[in-house]
GROMACS .gro file of C-alpha atoms in nm:
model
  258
    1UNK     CA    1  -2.821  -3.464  -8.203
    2UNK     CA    2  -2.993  -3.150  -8.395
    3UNK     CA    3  -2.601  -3.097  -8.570
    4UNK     CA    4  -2.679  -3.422  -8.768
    5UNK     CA    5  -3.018  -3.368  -8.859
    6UNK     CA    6  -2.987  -3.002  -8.969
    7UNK     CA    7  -2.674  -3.125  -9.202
    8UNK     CA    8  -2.896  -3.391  -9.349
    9UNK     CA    9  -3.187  -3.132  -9.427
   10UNK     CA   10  -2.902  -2.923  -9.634
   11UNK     CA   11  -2.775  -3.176  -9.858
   12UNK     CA   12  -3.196  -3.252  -9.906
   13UNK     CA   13  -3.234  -2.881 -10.002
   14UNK     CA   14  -2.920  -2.909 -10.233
   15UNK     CA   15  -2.954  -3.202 -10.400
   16UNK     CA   16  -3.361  -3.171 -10.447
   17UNK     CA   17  -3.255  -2.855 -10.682
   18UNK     CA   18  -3.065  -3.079 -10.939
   19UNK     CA   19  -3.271  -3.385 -10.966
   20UNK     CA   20  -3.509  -3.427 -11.254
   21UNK     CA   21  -3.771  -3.575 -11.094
   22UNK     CA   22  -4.173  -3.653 -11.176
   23UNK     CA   23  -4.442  -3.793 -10.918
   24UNK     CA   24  -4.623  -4.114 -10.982
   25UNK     CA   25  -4.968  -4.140 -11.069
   26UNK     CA   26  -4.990  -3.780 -11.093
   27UNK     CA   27  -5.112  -3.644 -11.404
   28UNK     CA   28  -4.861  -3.368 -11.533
   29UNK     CA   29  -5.035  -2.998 -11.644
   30UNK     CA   30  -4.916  -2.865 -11.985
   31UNK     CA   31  -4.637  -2.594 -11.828
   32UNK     CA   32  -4.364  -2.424 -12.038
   33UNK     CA   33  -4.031  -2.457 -11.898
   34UNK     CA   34  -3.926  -2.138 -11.689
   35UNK     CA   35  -3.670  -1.905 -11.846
   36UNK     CA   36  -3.375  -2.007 -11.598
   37UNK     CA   37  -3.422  -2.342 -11.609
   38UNK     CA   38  -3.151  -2.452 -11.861
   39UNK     CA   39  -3.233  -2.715 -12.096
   40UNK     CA   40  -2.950  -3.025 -12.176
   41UNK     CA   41  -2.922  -3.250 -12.460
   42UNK     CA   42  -2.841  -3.578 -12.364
   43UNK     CA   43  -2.671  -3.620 -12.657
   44UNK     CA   44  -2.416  -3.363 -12.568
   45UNK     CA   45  -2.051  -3.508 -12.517
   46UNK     CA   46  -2.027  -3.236 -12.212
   47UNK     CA   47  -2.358  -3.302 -12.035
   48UNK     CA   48  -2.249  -3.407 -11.723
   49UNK     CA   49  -2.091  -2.995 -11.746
   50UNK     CA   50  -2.374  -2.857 -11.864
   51UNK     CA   51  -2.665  -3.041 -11.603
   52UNK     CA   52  -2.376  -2.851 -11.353
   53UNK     CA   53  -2.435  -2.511 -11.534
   54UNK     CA   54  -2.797  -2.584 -11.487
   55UNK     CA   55  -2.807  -2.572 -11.143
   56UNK     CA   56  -2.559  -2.287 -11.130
   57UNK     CA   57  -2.803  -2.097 -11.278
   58UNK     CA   58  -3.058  -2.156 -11.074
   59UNK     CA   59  -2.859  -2.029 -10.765
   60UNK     CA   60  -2.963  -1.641 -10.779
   61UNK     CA   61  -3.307  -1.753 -10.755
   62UNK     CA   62  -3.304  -2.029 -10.470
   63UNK     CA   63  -3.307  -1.724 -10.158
   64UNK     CA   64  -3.684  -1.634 -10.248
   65UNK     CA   65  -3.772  -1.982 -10.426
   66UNK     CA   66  -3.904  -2.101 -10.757
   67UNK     CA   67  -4.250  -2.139 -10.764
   68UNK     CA   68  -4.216  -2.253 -11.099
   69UNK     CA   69  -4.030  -2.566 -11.015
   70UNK     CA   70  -4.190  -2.629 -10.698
   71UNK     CA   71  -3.893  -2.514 -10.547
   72UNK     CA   72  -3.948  -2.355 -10.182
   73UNK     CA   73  -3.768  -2.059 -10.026
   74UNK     CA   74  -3.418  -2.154  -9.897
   75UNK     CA   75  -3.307  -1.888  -9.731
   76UNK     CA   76  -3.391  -1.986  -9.473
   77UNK     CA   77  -3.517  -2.361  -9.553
   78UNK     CA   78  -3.805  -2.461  -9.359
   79UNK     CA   79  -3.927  -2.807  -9.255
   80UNK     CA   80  -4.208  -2.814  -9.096
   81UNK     CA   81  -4.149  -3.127  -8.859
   82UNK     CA   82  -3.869  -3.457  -8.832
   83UNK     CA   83  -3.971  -3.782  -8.629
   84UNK     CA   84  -3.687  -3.971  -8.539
   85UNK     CA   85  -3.614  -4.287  -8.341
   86UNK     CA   86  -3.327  -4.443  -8.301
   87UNK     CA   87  -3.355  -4.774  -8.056
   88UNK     CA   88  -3.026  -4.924  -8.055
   89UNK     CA   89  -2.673  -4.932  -7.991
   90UNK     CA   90  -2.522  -4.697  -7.704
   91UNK     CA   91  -2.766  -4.409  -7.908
   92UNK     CA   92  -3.130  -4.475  -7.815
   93UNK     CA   93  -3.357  -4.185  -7.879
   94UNK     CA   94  -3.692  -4.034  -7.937
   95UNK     CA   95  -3.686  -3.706  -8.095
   96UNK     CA   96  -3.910  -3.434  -8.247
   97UNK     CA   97  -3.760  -3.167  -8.403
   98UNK     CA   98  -4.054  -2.900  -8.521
   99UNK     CA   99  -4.033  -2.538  -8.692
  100UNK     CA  100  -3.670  -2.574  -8.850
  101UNK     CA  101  -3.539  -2.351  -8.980
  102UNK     CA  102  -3.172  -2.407  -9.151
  103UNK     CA  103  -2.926  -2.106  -9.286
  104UNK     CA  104  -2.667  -2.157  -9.543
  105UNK     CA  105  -2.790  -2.423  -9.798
  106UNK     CA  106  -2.800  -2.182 -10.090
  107UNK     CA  107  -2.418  -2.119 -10.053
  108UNK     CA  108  -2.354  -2.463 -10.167
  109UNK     CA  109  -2.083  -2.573 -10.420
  110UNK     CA  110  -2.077  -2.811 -10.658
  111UNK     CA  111  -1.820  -3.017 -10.710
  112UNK     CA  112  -1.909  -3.249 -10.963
  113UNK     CA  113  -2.236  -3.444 -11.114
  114UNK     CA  114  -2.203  -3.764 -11.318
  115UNK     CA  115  -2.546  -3.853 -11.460
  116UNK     CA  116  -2.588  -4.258 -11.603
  117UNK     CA  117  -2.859  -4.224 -11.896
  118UNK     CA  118  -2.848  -4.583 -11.912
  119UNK     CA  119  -2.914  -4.692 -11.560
  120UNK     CA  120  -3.124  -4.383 -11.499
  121UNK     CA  121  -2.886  -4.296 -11.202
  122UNK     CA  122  -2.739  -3.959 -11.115
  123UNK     CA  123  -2.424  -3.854 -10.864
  124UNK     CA  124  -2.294  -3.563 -10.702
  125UNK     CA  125  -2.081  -3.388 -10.504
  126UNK     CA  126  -2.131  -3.095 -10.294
  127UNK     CA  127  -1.970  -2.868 -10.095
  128UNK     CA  128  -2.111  -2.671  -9.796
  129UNK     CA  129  -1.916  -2.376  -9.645
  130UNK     CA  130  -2.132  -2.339  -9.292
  131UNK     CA  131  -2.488  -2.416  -9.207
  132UNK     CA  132  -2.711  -2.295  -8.902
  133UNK     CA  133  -3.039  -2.412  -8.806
  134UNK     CA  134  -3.268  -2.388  -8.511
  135UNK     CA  135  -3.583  -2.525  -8.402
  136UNK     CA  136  -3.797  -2.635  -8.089
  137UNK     CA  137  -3.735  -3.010  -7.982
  138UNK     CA  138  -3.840  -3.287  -7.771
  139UNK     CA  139  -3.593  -3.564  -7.671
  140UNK     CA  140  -3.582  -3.876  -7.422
  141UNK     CA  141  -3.368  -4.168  -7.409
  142UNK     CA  142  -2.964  -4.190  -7.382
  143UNK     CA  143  -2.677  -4.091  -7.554
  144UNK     CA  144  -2.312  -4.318  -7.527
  145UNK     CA  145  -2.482  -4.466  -7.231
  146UNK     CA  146  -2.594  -4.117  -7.084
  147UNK     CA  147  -2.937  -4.064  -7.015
  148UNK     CA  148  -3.087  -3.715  -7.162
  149UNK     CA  149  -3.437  -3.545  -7.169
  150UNK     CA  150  -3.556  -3.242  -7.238
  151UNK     CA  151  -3.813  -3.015  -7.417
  152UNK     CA  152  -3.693  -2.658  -7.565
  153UNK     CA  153  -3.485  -2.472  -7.855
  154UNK     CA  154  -3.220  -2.648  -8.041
  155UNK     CA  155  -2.916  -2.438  -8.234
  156UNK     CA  156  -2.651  -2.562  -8.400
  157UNK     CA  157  -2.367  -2.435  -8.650
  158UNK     CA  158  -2.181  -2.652  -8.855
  159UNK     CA  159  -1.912  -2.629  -9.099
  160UNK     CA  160  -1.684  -2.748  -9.382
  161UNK     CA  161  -1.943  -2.973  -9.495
  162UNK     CA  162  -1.919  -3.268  -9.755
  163UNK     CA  163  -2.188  -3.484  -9.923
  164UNK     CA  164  -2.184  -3.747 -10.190
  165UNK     CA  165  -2.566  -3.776 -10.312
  166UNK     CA  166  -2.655  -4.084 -10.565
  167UNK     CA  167  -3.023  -4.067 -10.721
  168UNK     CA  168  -3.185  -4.363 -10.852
  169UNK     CA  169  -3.475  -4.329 -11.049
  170UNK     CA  170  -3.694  -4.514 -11.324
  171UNK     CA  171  -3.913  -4.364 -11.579
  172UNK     CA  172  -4.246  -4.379 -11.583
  173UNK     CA  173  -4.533  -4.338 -11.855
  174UNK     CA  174  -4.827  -4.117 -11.797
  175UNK     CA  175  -5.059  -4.008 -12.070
  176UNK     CA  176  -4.825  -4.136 -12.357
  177UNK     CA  177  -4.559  -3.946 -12.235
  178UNK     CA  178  -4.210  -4.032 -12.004
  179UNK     CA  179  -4.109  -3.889 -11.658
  180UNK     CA  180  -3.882  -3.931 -11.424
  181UNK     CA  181  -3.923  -4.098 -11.098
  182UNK     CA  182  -3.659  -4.127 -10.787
  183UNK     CA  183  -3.694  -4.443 -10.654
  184UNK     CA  184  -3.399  -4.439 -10.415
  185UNK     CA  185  -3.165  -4.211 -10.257
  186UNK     CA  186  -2.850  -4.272 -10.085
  187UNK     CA  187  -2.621  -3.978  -9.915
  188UNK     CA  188  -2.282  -4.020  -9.730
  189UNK     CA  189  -2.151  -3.687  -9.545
  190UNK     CA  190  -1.848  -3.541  -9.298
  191UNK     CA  191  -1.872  -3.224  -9.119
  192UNK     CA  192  -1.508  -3.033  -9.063
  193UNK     CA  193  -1.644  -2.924  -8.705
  194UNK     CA  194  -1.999  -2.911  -8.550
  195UNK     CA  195  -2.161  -2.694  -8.219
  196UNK     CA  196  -2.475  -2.777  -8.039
  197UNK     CA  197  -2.712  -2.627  -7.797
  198UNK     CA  198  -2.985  -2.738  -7.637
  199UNK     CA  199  -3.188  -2.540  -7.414
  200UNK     CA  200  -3.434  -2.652  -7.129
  201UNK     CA  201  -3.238  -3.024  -7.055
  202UNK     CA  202  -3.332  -3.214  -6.772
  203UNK     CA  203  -3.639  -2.996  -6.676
  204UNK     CA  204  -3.427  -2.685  -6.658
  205UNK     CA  205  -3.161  -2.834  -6.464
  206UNK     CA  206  -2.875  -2.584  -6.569
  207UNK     CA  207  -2.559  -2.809  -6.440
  208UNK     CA  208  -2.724  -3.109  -6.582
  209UNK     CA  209  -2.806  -2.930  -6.908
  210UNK     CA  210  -2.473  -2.757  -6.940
  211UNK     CA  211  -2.313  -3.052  -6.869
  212UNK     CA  212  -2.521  -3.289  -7.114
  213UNK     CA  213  -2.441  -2.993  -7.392
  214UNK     CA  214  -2.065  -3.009  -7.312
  215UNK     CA  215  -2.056  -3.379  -7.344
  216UNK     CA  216  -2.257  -3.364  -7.704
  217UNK     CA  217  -1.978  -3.129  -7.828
  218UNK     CA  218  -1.741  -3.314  -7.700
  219UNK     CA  219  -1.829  -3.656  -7.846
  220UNK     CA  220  -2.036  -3.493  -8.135
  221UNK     CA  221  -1.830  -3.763  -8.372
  222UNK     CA  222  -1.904  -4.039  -8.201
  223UNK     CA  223  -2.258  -3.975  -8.189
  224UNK     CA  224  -2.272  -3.884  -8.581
  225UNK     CA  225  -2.173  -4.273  -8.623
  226UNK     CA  226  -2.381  -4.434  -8.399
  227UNK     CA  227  -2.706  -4.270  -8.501
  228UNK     CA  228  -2.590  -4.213  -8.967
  229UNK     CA  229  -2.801  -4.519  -9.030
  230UNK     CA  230  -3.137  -4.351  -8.918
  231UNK     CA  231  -3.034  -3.988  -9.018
  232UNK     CA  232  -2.972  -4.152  -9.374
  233UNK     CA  233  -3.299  -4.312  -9.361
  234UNK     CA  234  -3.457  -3.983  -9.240
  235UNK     CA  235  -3.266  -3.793  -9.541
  236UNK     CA  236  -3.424  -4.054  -9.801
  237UNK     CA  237  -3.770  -4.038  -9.720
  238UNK     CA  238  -3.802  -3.659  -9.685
  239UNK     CA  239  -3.582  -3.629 -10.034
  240UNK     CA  240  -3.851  -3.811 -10.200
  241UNK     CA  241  -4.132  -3.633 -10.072
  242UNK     CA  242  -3.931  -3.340 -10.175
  243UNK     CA  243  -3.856  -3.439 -10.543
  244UNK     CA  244  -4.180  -3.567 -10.581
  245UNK     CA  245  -4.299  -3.218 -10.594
  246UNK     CA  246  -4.003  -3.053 -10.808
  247UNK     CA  247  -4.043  -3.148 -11.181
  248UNK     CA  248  -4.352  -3.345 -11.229
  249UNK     CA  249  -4.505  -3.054 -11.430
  250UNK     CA  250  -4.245  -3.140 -11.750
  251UNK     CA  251  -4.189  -3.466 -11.957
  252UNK     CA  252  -3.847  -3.635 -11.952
  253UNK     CA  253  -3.779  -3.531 -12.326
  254UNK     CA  254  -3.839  -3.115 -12.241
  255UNK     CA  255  -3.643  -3.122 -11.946
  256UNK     CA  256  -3.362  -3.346 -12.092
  257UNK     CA  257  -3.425  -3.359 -12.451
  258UNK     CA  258  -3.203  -3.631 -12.716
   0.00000   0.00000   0.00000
């Protein structure tokens, strides 16, 4: 189960870096824009290009963070706590996963970004090489009909990673002046090959628990499709809390000028 959270949590941490963003009902302080964040025109033919350079350039500085743009450490990334609950279908679980930490987001590549000025929308593409992640967990319910329960440390690896991200916002007017708001996020993503361990299964029933960890691996596909709805869910409601904090400090026409 942790293999489809933790890839969730990267594309968050990836695609939180790129989005121009601004929380509601918040009023904005008067901030100059940081030296690496670089500034595009929308009126440039090669935007799409240079909102891709943008983020480039951010990428020495995503390891330690950018306090700046609200942007935490990600190296590793660190999420305090993830509720989820899934009731139905042959996955039906409730699960805590607390103290993550994930390793590998800030070796992402972009593939591509498309941003819609017109329908304030924004797409991308992005590439993942490996991720790791680890954190304590609680679980109880069944998996493909199995029953599972268990309270301990959760590790998984996961590679060859691909996620199509679309952002769509609306802008907003505070103080005479426009910002960008995400309204919506939607996220579709395929893992080349995922590995899962959980520790402390069953009470500490080692056969049970080895087997229970064999059978994850093992069906680790199956499970992805059964429980994407909720993880997607999951993805979009921690992305906005995340972009809410990013870019609020700087009006639509600094960040993206005409």
């Amino acid at each position: 189960m942790n293999r489809f959270v933790s890839r969730s949590f990267a594309v968050l941490c990836v695609v939180g870096f790129y989005s121009v963003s601004a929380i509601p009902g918040v009023k904005p302080k008067d901030n100059k824009l940081p030296p690496m964040l670089k500034v595009c025109h929308k009126s440039d033919p090669k935007v799409n290009e240079c909102v891709k350079q943008s983020i480039e350039q951010l990428r020495p500085y995503l390891v330690q963070g950018i306090p700046e743009l609200s942007i935490p450490p990600c190296e590793p990334l660190f999420i305090p706590e993830v509720v989820m609950n899934q009731g139905k279908g042959s996955v039906a679980v409730q699960s805590t996963y607390s103290n993550i930490k994930i390793y590998g987001p800030s070796q992402f590549v972009l593939k591509s970004v498309k941003v819609d000025f017109e329908k304030d929308r924004m797409r991308l593409k992005v590439w993942l090489p490996f991720l790791h992640m680890n954190s304590e967990y609680t679980i109880d319910g069944r998996i493909l009909m199995l029953p599972i329960t268990g309270k301990g440390f959760s590790e998984g690896n996961y590679t060859d990673i691909e996620a199509t991200a679309v952002v769509q916002g609306e802008k907003i007017h505070i103080d005479g002046k426009t910002y960008f708001n995400v309204v919506d996020f939607f996220c579709d993503f395929n893992i080349g090959h995922a590995s899962v361990y959980l520790t402390d299964l069953f009470d500490g029933d080692k056969e049970l628990g080895d087997a229970m960890n064999l059978f994850l691996n093992d069906n680790w596909r199956n499970v992805a499709q059964e429980i994407k709805p909720v993880l997607e869910e999951t993805v979009a409601n921690l992305f906005k809390k995340f972009a809410n904090k990013l870019f609020h400090k700087y009006p639509l026409d600094e960040i993206l000028p005409p």
